Amino acid sequence: MNNSEFIEYMNTHNYVKKNSTVLAKFYELSEEARKITMELNNKYHTPDEIQKLFFKLIDKKLDTTFRLFPPFYTECGVNIKVGKNVFINACCKFQDQGGIEIGDNVLIGHNVVIATLNHDFNIEERLSMYAKKVKIGSDVWIGSNATILPGVTIGNGAIIGAGSVVVKDVPENAVVVGNPARVVKYIQV
């Protein structure tokens, strides 16, 4: 299974059976991601070098307006899509096997976690997983220490308050806070 076949499978199916070729590809991609993130996170790099390492990690060329403050962690890398003028602050953790799409002009604060997988509840199948893509619209601001759970879509212009746990979709221009995150107001545009 190559990277394209893996991404296609993950974006069109949501179940990954234990001991499958897809799960074997998870492990292969995880090892490659660890190598690249170790390089990224363990010595100083210029902004251009950071971009090149991140582009290598996600196996895509991005707009040169992309910015990242290491350290950055991911378990896969190749199922991340990033728009223009995106900033990812330090210590973020992306579990991207299920797919993470980030729109333009997005700000992601310190220690944000984006998860796209859940394990099977059945004990005999616990190593099997369900994958659900996370989609982040354009002009979104995600505050520090927020957690975005599998399958969530965040609408354009939304703000996710620091420390929030987002368990369901967020409407456009909504400000959400808390655990679970709830709408507290809308931004007038």
C-alpha positions as protocol buffer text, in pm:
chain_id: "A"
residue {
  index: 1
  type: MET
  ca { x: 0 y: 0 z: 0 }
}
residue {
  index: 2
  type: ASN
  ca { x: 147 y: 337 z: -98 }
}
residue {
  index: 3
  type: ASN
  ca { x: 70 y: 677 z: 61 }
}
residue {
  index: 4
  type: SER
  ca { x: -197 y: 768 z: -196 }
}
residue {
  index: 5
  type: GLU
  ca { x: -378 y: 436 z: -147 }
}
residue {
  index: 6
  type: PHE
  ca { x: -362 y: 483 z: 230 }
}
residue {
  index: 7
  type: ILE
  ca { x: -506 y: 835 z: 212 }
}
residue {
  index: 8
  type: GLU
  ca { x: -779 y: 722 z: -28 }
}
residue {
  index: 9
  type: TYR
  ca { x: -874 y: 436 z: 204 }
}
residue {
  index: 10
  type: MET
  ca { x: -875 y: 658 z: 513 }
}
residue {
  index: 11
  type: ASN
  ca { x: -1083 y: 926 z: 340 }
}
residue {
  index: 12
  type: THR
  ca { x: -1345 y: 681 z: 208 }
}
residue {
  index: 13
  type: HIS
  ca { x: -1371 y: 423 z: 490 }
}
residue {
  index: 14
  type: ASN
  ca { x: -1389 y: 475 z: 860 }
}
residue {
  index: 15
  type: TYR
  ca { x: -1292 y: 133 z: 1001 }
}
residue {
  index: 16
  type: VAL
  ca { x: -939 y: 0 z: 1024 }
}
residue {
  index: 17
  type: LYS
  ca { x: -926 y: -365 z: 1125 }
}
residue {
  index: 18
  type: LYS
  ca { x: -649 y: -485 z: 1355 }
}
residue {
  index: 19
  type: ASN
  ca { x: -379 y: -686 z: 1175 }
}
residue {
  index: 20
  type: SER
  ca { x: -479 y: -532 z: 839 }
}
residue {
  index: 21
  type: THR
  ca { x: -252 y: -394 z: 565 }
}
residue {
  index: 22
  type: VAL
  ca { x: -396 y: -50 z: 645 }
}
residue {
  index: 23
  type: LEU
  ca { x: -284 y: -80 z: 1008 }
}
residue {
  index: 24
  type: ALA
  ca { x: 58 y: -198 z: 890 }
}
residue {
  index: 25
  type: LYS
  ca { x: 77 y: 121 z: 679 }
}
residue {
  index: 26
  type: PHE
  ca { x: -15 y: 321 z: 996 }
}
residue {
  index: 27
  type: TYR
  ca { x: 293 y: 181 z: 1165 }
}
residue {
  index: 28
  type: GLU
  ca { x: 517 y: 247 z: 863 }
}
residue {
  index: 29
  type: LEU
  ca { x: 397 y: 608 z: 835 }
}
residue {
  index: 30
  type: SER
  ca { x: 434 y: 656 z: 1210 }
}
residue {
  index: 31
  type: GLU
  ca { x: 800 y: 558 z: 1195 }
}
residue {
  index: 32
  type: GLU
  ca { x: 865 y: 802 z: 911 }
}
residue {
  index: 33
  type: ALA
  ca { x: 677 y: 1078 z: 1098 }
}
residue {
  index: 34
  type: ARG
  ca { x: 884 y: 1014 z: 1412 }
}
residue {
  index: 35
  type: LYS
  ca { x: 1207 y: 1048 z: 1212 }
}
residue {
  index: 36
  type: ILE
  ca { x: 1101 y: 1378 z: 1058 }
}
residue {
  index: 37
  type: THR
  ca { x: 956 y: 1524 z: 1379 }
}
residue {
  index: 38
  type: MET
  ca { x: 1270 y: 1427 z: 1571 }
}
residue {
  index: 39
  type: GLU
  ca { x: 1471 y: 1629 z: 1318 }
}
residue {
  index: 40
  type: LEU
  ca { x: 1219 y: 1915 z: 1332 }
}
residue {
  index: 41
  type: ASN
  ca { x: 1194 y: 1929 z: 1710 }
}
residue {
  index: 42
  type: ASN
  ca { x: 1546 y: 1871 z: 1836 }
}
residue {
  index: 43
  type: LYS
  ca { x: 1756 y: 2150 z: 1695 }
}
residue {
  index: 44
  type: TYR
  ca { x: 1719 y: 2505 z: 1572 }
}
residue {
  index: 45
  type: HIS
  ca { x: 1587 y: 2553 z: 1217 }
}
residue {
  index: 46
  type: THR
  ca { x: 1521 y: 2869 z: 1019 }
}
residue {
  index: 47
  type: PRO
  ca { x: 1160 y: 2932 z: 913 }
}
residue {
  index: 48
  type: ASP
  ca { x: 1247 y: 2808 z: 561 }
}
residue {
  index: 49
  type: GLU
  ca { x: 1399 y: 2487 z: 701 }
}
residue {
  index: 50
  type: ILE
  ca { x: 1091 y: 2432 z: 919 }
}
residue {
  index: 51
  type: GLN
  ca { x: 870 y: 2469 z: 610 }
}
residue {
  index: 52
  type: LYS
  ca { x: 1078 y: 2217 z: 416 }
}
residue {
  index: 53
  type: LEU
  ca { x: 1065 y: 1963 z: 699 }
}
residue {
  index: 54
  type: PHE
  ca { x: 690 y: 2010 z: 742 }
}
residue {
  index: 55
  type: PHE
  ca { x: 635 y: 1978 z: 366 }
}
residue {
  index: 56
  type: LYS
  ca { x: 836 y: 1652 z: 378 }
}
residue {
  index: 57
  type: LEU
  ca { x: 630 y: 1533 z: 675 }
}
residue {
  index: 58
  type: ILE
  ca { x: 295 y: 1587 z: 504 }
}
residue {
  index: 59
  type: ASP
  ca { x: 429 y: 1484 z: 162 }
}
residue {
  index: 60
  type: LYS
  ca { x: 291 y: 1802 z: 2 }
}
residue {
  index: 61
  type: LYS
  ca { x: 420 y: 2144 z: -101 }
}
residue {
  index: 62
  type: LEU
  ca { x: 249 y: 2425 z: 84 }
}
residue {
  index: 63
  type: ASP
  ca { x: 222 y: 2796 z: 40 }
}
residue {
  index: 64
  type: THR
  ca { x: 528 y: 2977 z: 176 }
}
residue {
  index: 65
  type: THR
  ca { x: 305 y: 3177 z: 414 }
}
residue {
  index: 66
  type: PHE
  ca { x: 285 y: 2865 z: 638 }
}
residue {
  index: 67
  type: ARG
  ca { x: 447 y: 2907 z: 981 }
}
residue {
  index: 68
  type: LEU
  ca { x: 514 y: 2657 z: 1260 }
}
residue {
  index: 69
  type: PHE
  ca { x: 684 y: 2690 z: 1597 }
}
residue {
  index: 70
  type: PRO
  ca { x: 828 y: 2351 z: 1697 }
}
residue {
  index: 71
  type: PRO
  ca { x: 797 y: 2118 z: 1867 }
}
residue {
  index: 72
  type: PHE
  ca { x: 522 y: 1956 z: 1661 }
}
residue {
  index: 73
  type: TYR
  ca { x: 398 y: 1598 z: 1690 }
}
residue {
  index: 74
  type: THR
  ca { x: 201 y: 1376 z: 1457 }
}
residue {
  index: 75
  type: GLU
  ca { x: 143 y: 1003 z: 1426 }
}
residue {
  index: 76
  type: CYS
  ca { x: 123 y: 1000 z: 1048 }
}
residue {
  index: 77
  type: GLY
  ca { x: 171 y: 1331 z: 866 }
}
residue {
  index: 78
  type: VAL
  ca { x: 60 y: 1245 z: 514 }
}
residue {
  index: 79
  type: ASN
  ca { x: -313 y: 1300 z: 577 }
}
residue {
  index: 80
  type: ILE
  ca { x: -280 y: 1668 z: 671 }
}
residue {
  index: 81
  type: LYS
  ca { x: -391 y: 1941 z: 428 }
}
residue {
  index: 82
  type: VAL
  ca { x: -305 y: 2301 z: 506 }
}
residue {
  index: 83
  type: GLY
  ca { x: -426 y: 2622 z: 341 }
}
residue {
  index: 84
  type: LYS
  ca { x: -248 y: 2955 z: 302 }
}
residue {
  index: 85
  type: ASN
  ca { x: -130 y: 3178 z: 586 }
}
residue {
  index: 86
  type: VAL
  ca { x: -163 y: 2911 z: 858 }
}
residue {
  index: 87
  type: PHE
  ca { x: 22 y: 2940 z: 1189 }
}
residue {
  index: 88
  type: ILE
  ca { x: 68 y: 2641 z: 1422 }
}
residue {
  index: 89
  type: ASN
  ca { x: 214 y: 2728 z: 1762 }
}
residue {
  index: 90
  type: ALA
  ca { x: 440 y: 2508 z: 1976 }
}
residue {
  index: 91
  type: CYS
  ca { x: 362 y: 2162 z: 2116 }
}
residue {
  index: 92
  type: CYS
  ca { x: 62 y: 2076 z: 1897 }
}
residue {
  index: 93
  type: LYS
  ca { x: -30 y: 1710 z: 1849 }
}
residue {
  index: 94
  type: PHE
  ca { x: -210 y: 1596 z: 1533 }
}
residue {
  index: 95
  type: GLN
  ca { x: -345 y: 1241 z: 1507 }
}
residue {
  index: 96
  type: ASP
  ca { x: -406 y: 1274 z: 1135 }
}
residue {
  index: 97
  type: GLN
  ca { x: -459 y: 920 z: 1005 }
}
residue {
  index: 98
  type: GLY
  ca { x: -830 y: 997 z: 958 }
}
residue {
  index: 99
  type: GLY
  ca { x: -750 y: 1327 z: 784 }
}
residue {
  index: 100
  type: ILE
  ca { x: -709 y: 1685 z: 900 }
}
residue {
  index: 101
  type: GLU
  ca { x: -801 y: 1972 z: 664 }
}
residue {
  index: 102
  type: ILE
  ca { x: -706 y: 2325 z: 766 }
}
residue {
  index: 103
  type: GLY
  ca { x: -835 y: 2626 z: 570 }
}
residue {
  index: 104
  type: ASP
  ca { x: -668 y: 2961 z: 503 }
}
residue {
  index: 105
  type: ASN
  ca { x: -573 y: 3217 z: 771 }
}
residue {
  index: 106
  type: VAL
  ca { x: -597 y: 2972 z: 1062 }
}
residue {
  index: 107
  type: LEU
  ca { x: -426 y: 3028 z: 1397 }
}
residue {
  index: 108
  type: ILE
  ca { x: -365 y: 2722 z: 1614 }
}
residue {
  index: 109
  type: GLY
  ca { x: -248 y: 2789 z: 1971 }
}
residue {
  index: 110
  type: HIS
  ca { x: -3 y: 2608 z: 2197 }
}
residue {
  index: 111
  type: ASN
  ca { x: -71 y: 2244 z: 2290 }
}
residue {
  index: 112
  type: VAL
  ca { x: -372 y: 2196 z: 2063 }
}
residue {
  index: 113
  type: VAL
  ca { x: -467 y: 1831 z: 2008 }
}
residue {
  index: 114
  type: ILE
  ca { x: -655 y: 1724 z: 1694 }
}
residue {
  index: 115
  type: ALA
  ca { x: -769 y: 1361 z: 1705 }
}
residue {
  index: 116
  type: THR
  ca { x: -917 y: 1163 z: 1416 }
}
residue {
  index: 117
  type: LEU
  ca { x: -930 y: 809 z: 1561 }
}
residue {
  index: 118
  type: ASN
  ca { x: -1129 y: 615 z: 1817 }
}
residue {
  index: 119
  type: HIS
  ca { x: -1066 y: 254 z: 1915 }
}
residue {
  index: 120
  type: ASP
  ca { x: -1332 y: -15 z: 1888 }
}
residue {
  index: 121
  type: PHE
  ca { x: -1531 y: -53 z: 2212 }
}
residue {
  index: 122
  type: ASN
  ca { x: -1536 y: -433 z: 2173 }
}
residue {
  index: 123
  type: ILE
  ca { x: -1247 y: -569 z: 2383 }
}
residue {
  index: 124
  type: GLU
  ca { x: -1156 y: -837 z: 2127 }
}
residue {
  index: 125
  type: GLU
  ca { x: -1136 y: -567 z: 1857 }
}
residue {
  index: 126
  type: ARG
  ca { x: -983 y: -289 z: 2069 }
}
residue {
  index: 127
  type: LEU
  ca { x: -682 y: -259 z: 1836 }
}
residue {
  index: 128
  type: SER
  ca { x: -919 y: -184 z: 1547 }
}
residue {
  index: 129
  type: MET
  ca { x: -1005 y: 183 z: 1493 }
}
residue {
  index: 130
  type: TYR
  ca { x: -1269 y: 417 z: 1357 }
}
residue {
  index: 131
  type: ALA
  ca { x: -1139 y: 715 z: 1163 }
}
residue {
  index: 132
  type: LYS
  ca { x: -1323 y: 1044 z: 1111 }
}
residue {
  index: 133
  type: LYS
  ca { x: -1179 y: 1351 z: 938 }
}
residue {
  index: 134
  type: VAL
  ca { x: -1152 y: 1687 z: 1115 }
}
residue {
  index: 135
  type: LYS
  ca { x: -1220 y: 1992 z: 896 }
}
residue {
  index: 136
  type: ILE
  ca { x: -1120 y: 2340 z: 1006 }
}
residue {
  index: 137
  type: GLY
  ca { x: -1258 y: 2626 z: 796 }
}
residue {
  index: 138
  type: SER
  ca { x: -1081 y: 2948 z: 704 }
}
residue {
  index: 139
  type: ASP
  ca { x: -1018 y: 3238 z: 944 }
}
residue {
  index: 140
  type: VAL
  ca { x: -1045 y: 3011 z: 1250 }
}
residue {
  index: 141
  type: TRP
  ca { x: -862 y: 3074 z: 1576 }
}
residue {
  index: 142
  type: ILE
  ca { x: -807 y: 2774 z: 1805 }
}
residue {
  index: 143
  type: GLY
  ca { x: -693 y: 2870 z: 2155 }
}
residue {
  index: 144
  type: SER
  ca { x: -420 y: 2700 z: 2355 }
}
residue {
  index: 145
  type: ASN
  ca { x: -482 y: 2355 z: 2502 }
}
residue {
  index: 146
  type: ALA
  ca { x: -800 y: 2296 z: 2300 }
}
residue {
  index: 147
  type: THR
  ca { x: -884 y: 1942 z: 2191 }
}
residue {
  index: 148
  type: ILE
  ca { x: -1074 y: 1874 z: 1868 }
}
residue {
  index: 149
  type: LEU
  ca { x: -1229 y: 1525 z: 1854 }
}
residue {
  index: 150
  type: PRO
  ca { x: -1283 y: 1297 z: 1551 }
}
residue {
  index: 151
  type: GLY
  ca { x: -1539 y: 1398 z: 1290 }
}
residue {
  index: 152
  type: VAL
  ca { x: -1569 y: 1763 z: 1395 }
}
residue {
  index: 153
  type: THR
  ca { x: -1611 y: 2041 z: 1138 }
}
residue {
  index: 154
  type: ILE
  ca { x: -1528 y: 2394 z: 1249 }
}
residue {
  index: 155
  type: GLY
  ca { x: -1698 y: 2663 z: 1042 }
}
residue {
  index: 156
  type: ASN
  ca { x: -1526 y: 2965 z: 887 }
}
residue {
  index: 157
  type: GLY
  ca { x: -1448 y: 3248 z: 1127 }
}
residue {
  index: 158
  type: ALA
  ca { x: -1507 y: 3044 z: 1445 }
}
residue {
  index: 159
  type: ILE
  ca { x: -1308 y: 3084 z: 1766 }
}
residue {
  index: 160
  type: ILE
  ca { x: -1235 y: 2787 z: 1992 }
}
residue {
  index: 161
  type: GLY
  ca { x: -1165 y: 2905 z: 2347 }
}
residue {
  index: 162
  type: ALA
  ca { x: -850 y: 2795 z: 2526 }
}
residue {
  index: 163
  type: GLY
  ca { x: -887 y: 2457 z: 2696 }
}
residue {
  index: 164
  type: SER
  ca { x: -1210 y: 2369 z: 2515 }
}
residue {
  index: 165
  type: VAL
  ca { x: -1296 y: 2014 z: 2416 }
}
residue {
  index: 166
  type: VAL
  ca { x: -1481 y: 2024 z: 2084 }
}
residue {
  index: 167
  type: VAL
  ca { x: -1704 y: 1718 z: 2046 }
}
residue {
  index: 168
  type: LYS
  ca { x: -1946 y: 1840 z: 1778 }
}
residue {
  index: 169
  type: ASP
  ca { x: -1950 y: 2070 z: 1476 }
}
residue {
  index: 170
  type: VAL
  ca { x: -1898 y: 2443 z: 1534 }
}
residue {
  index: 171
  type: PRO
  ca { x: -2106 y: 2689 z: 1325 }
}
residue {
  index: 172
  type: GLU
  ca { x: -1946 y: 2970 z: 1125 }
}
residue {
  index: 173
  type: ASN
  ca { x: -1844 y: 3275 z: 1330 }
}
residue {
  index: 174
  type: ALA
  ca { x: -1931 y: 3103 z: 1658 }
}
residue {
  index: 175
  type: VAL
  ca { x: -1725 y: 3141 z: 1973 }
}
residue {
  index: 176
  type: VAL
  ca { x: -1721 y: 2814 z: 2169 }
}
residue {
  index: 177
  type: VAL
  ca { x: -1577 y: 2742 z: 2514 }
}
residue {
  index: 178
  type: GLY
  ca { x: -1579 y: 2468 z: 2774 }
}
residue {
  index: 179
  type: ASN
  ca { x: -1586 y: 2092 z: 2807 }
}
residue {
  index: 180
  type: PRO
  ca { x: -1779 y: 2000 z: 2610 }
}
residue {
  index: 181
  type: ALA
  ca { x: -1746 y: 2318 z: 2404 }
}
residue {
  index: 182
  type: ARG
  ca { x: -2068 y: 2517 z: 2363 }
}
residue {
  index: 183
  type: VAL
  ca { x: -2154 y: 2832 z: 2171 }
}
residue {
  index: 184
  type: VAL
  ca { x: -2137 y: 3143 z: 2391 }
}
residue {
  index: 185
  type: LYS
  ca { x: -2177 y: 3405 z: 2118 }
}
residue {
  index: 186
  type: TYR
  ca { x: -2144 y: 3479 z: 1748 }
}
residue {
  index: 187
  type: ILE
  ca { x: -1903 y: 3724 z: 1588 }
}
residue {
  index: 188
  type: GLN
  ca { x: -2075 y: 3995 z: 1388 }
}
residue {
  index: 189
  type: VAL
  ca { x: -1918 y: 4021 z: 1042 }
}
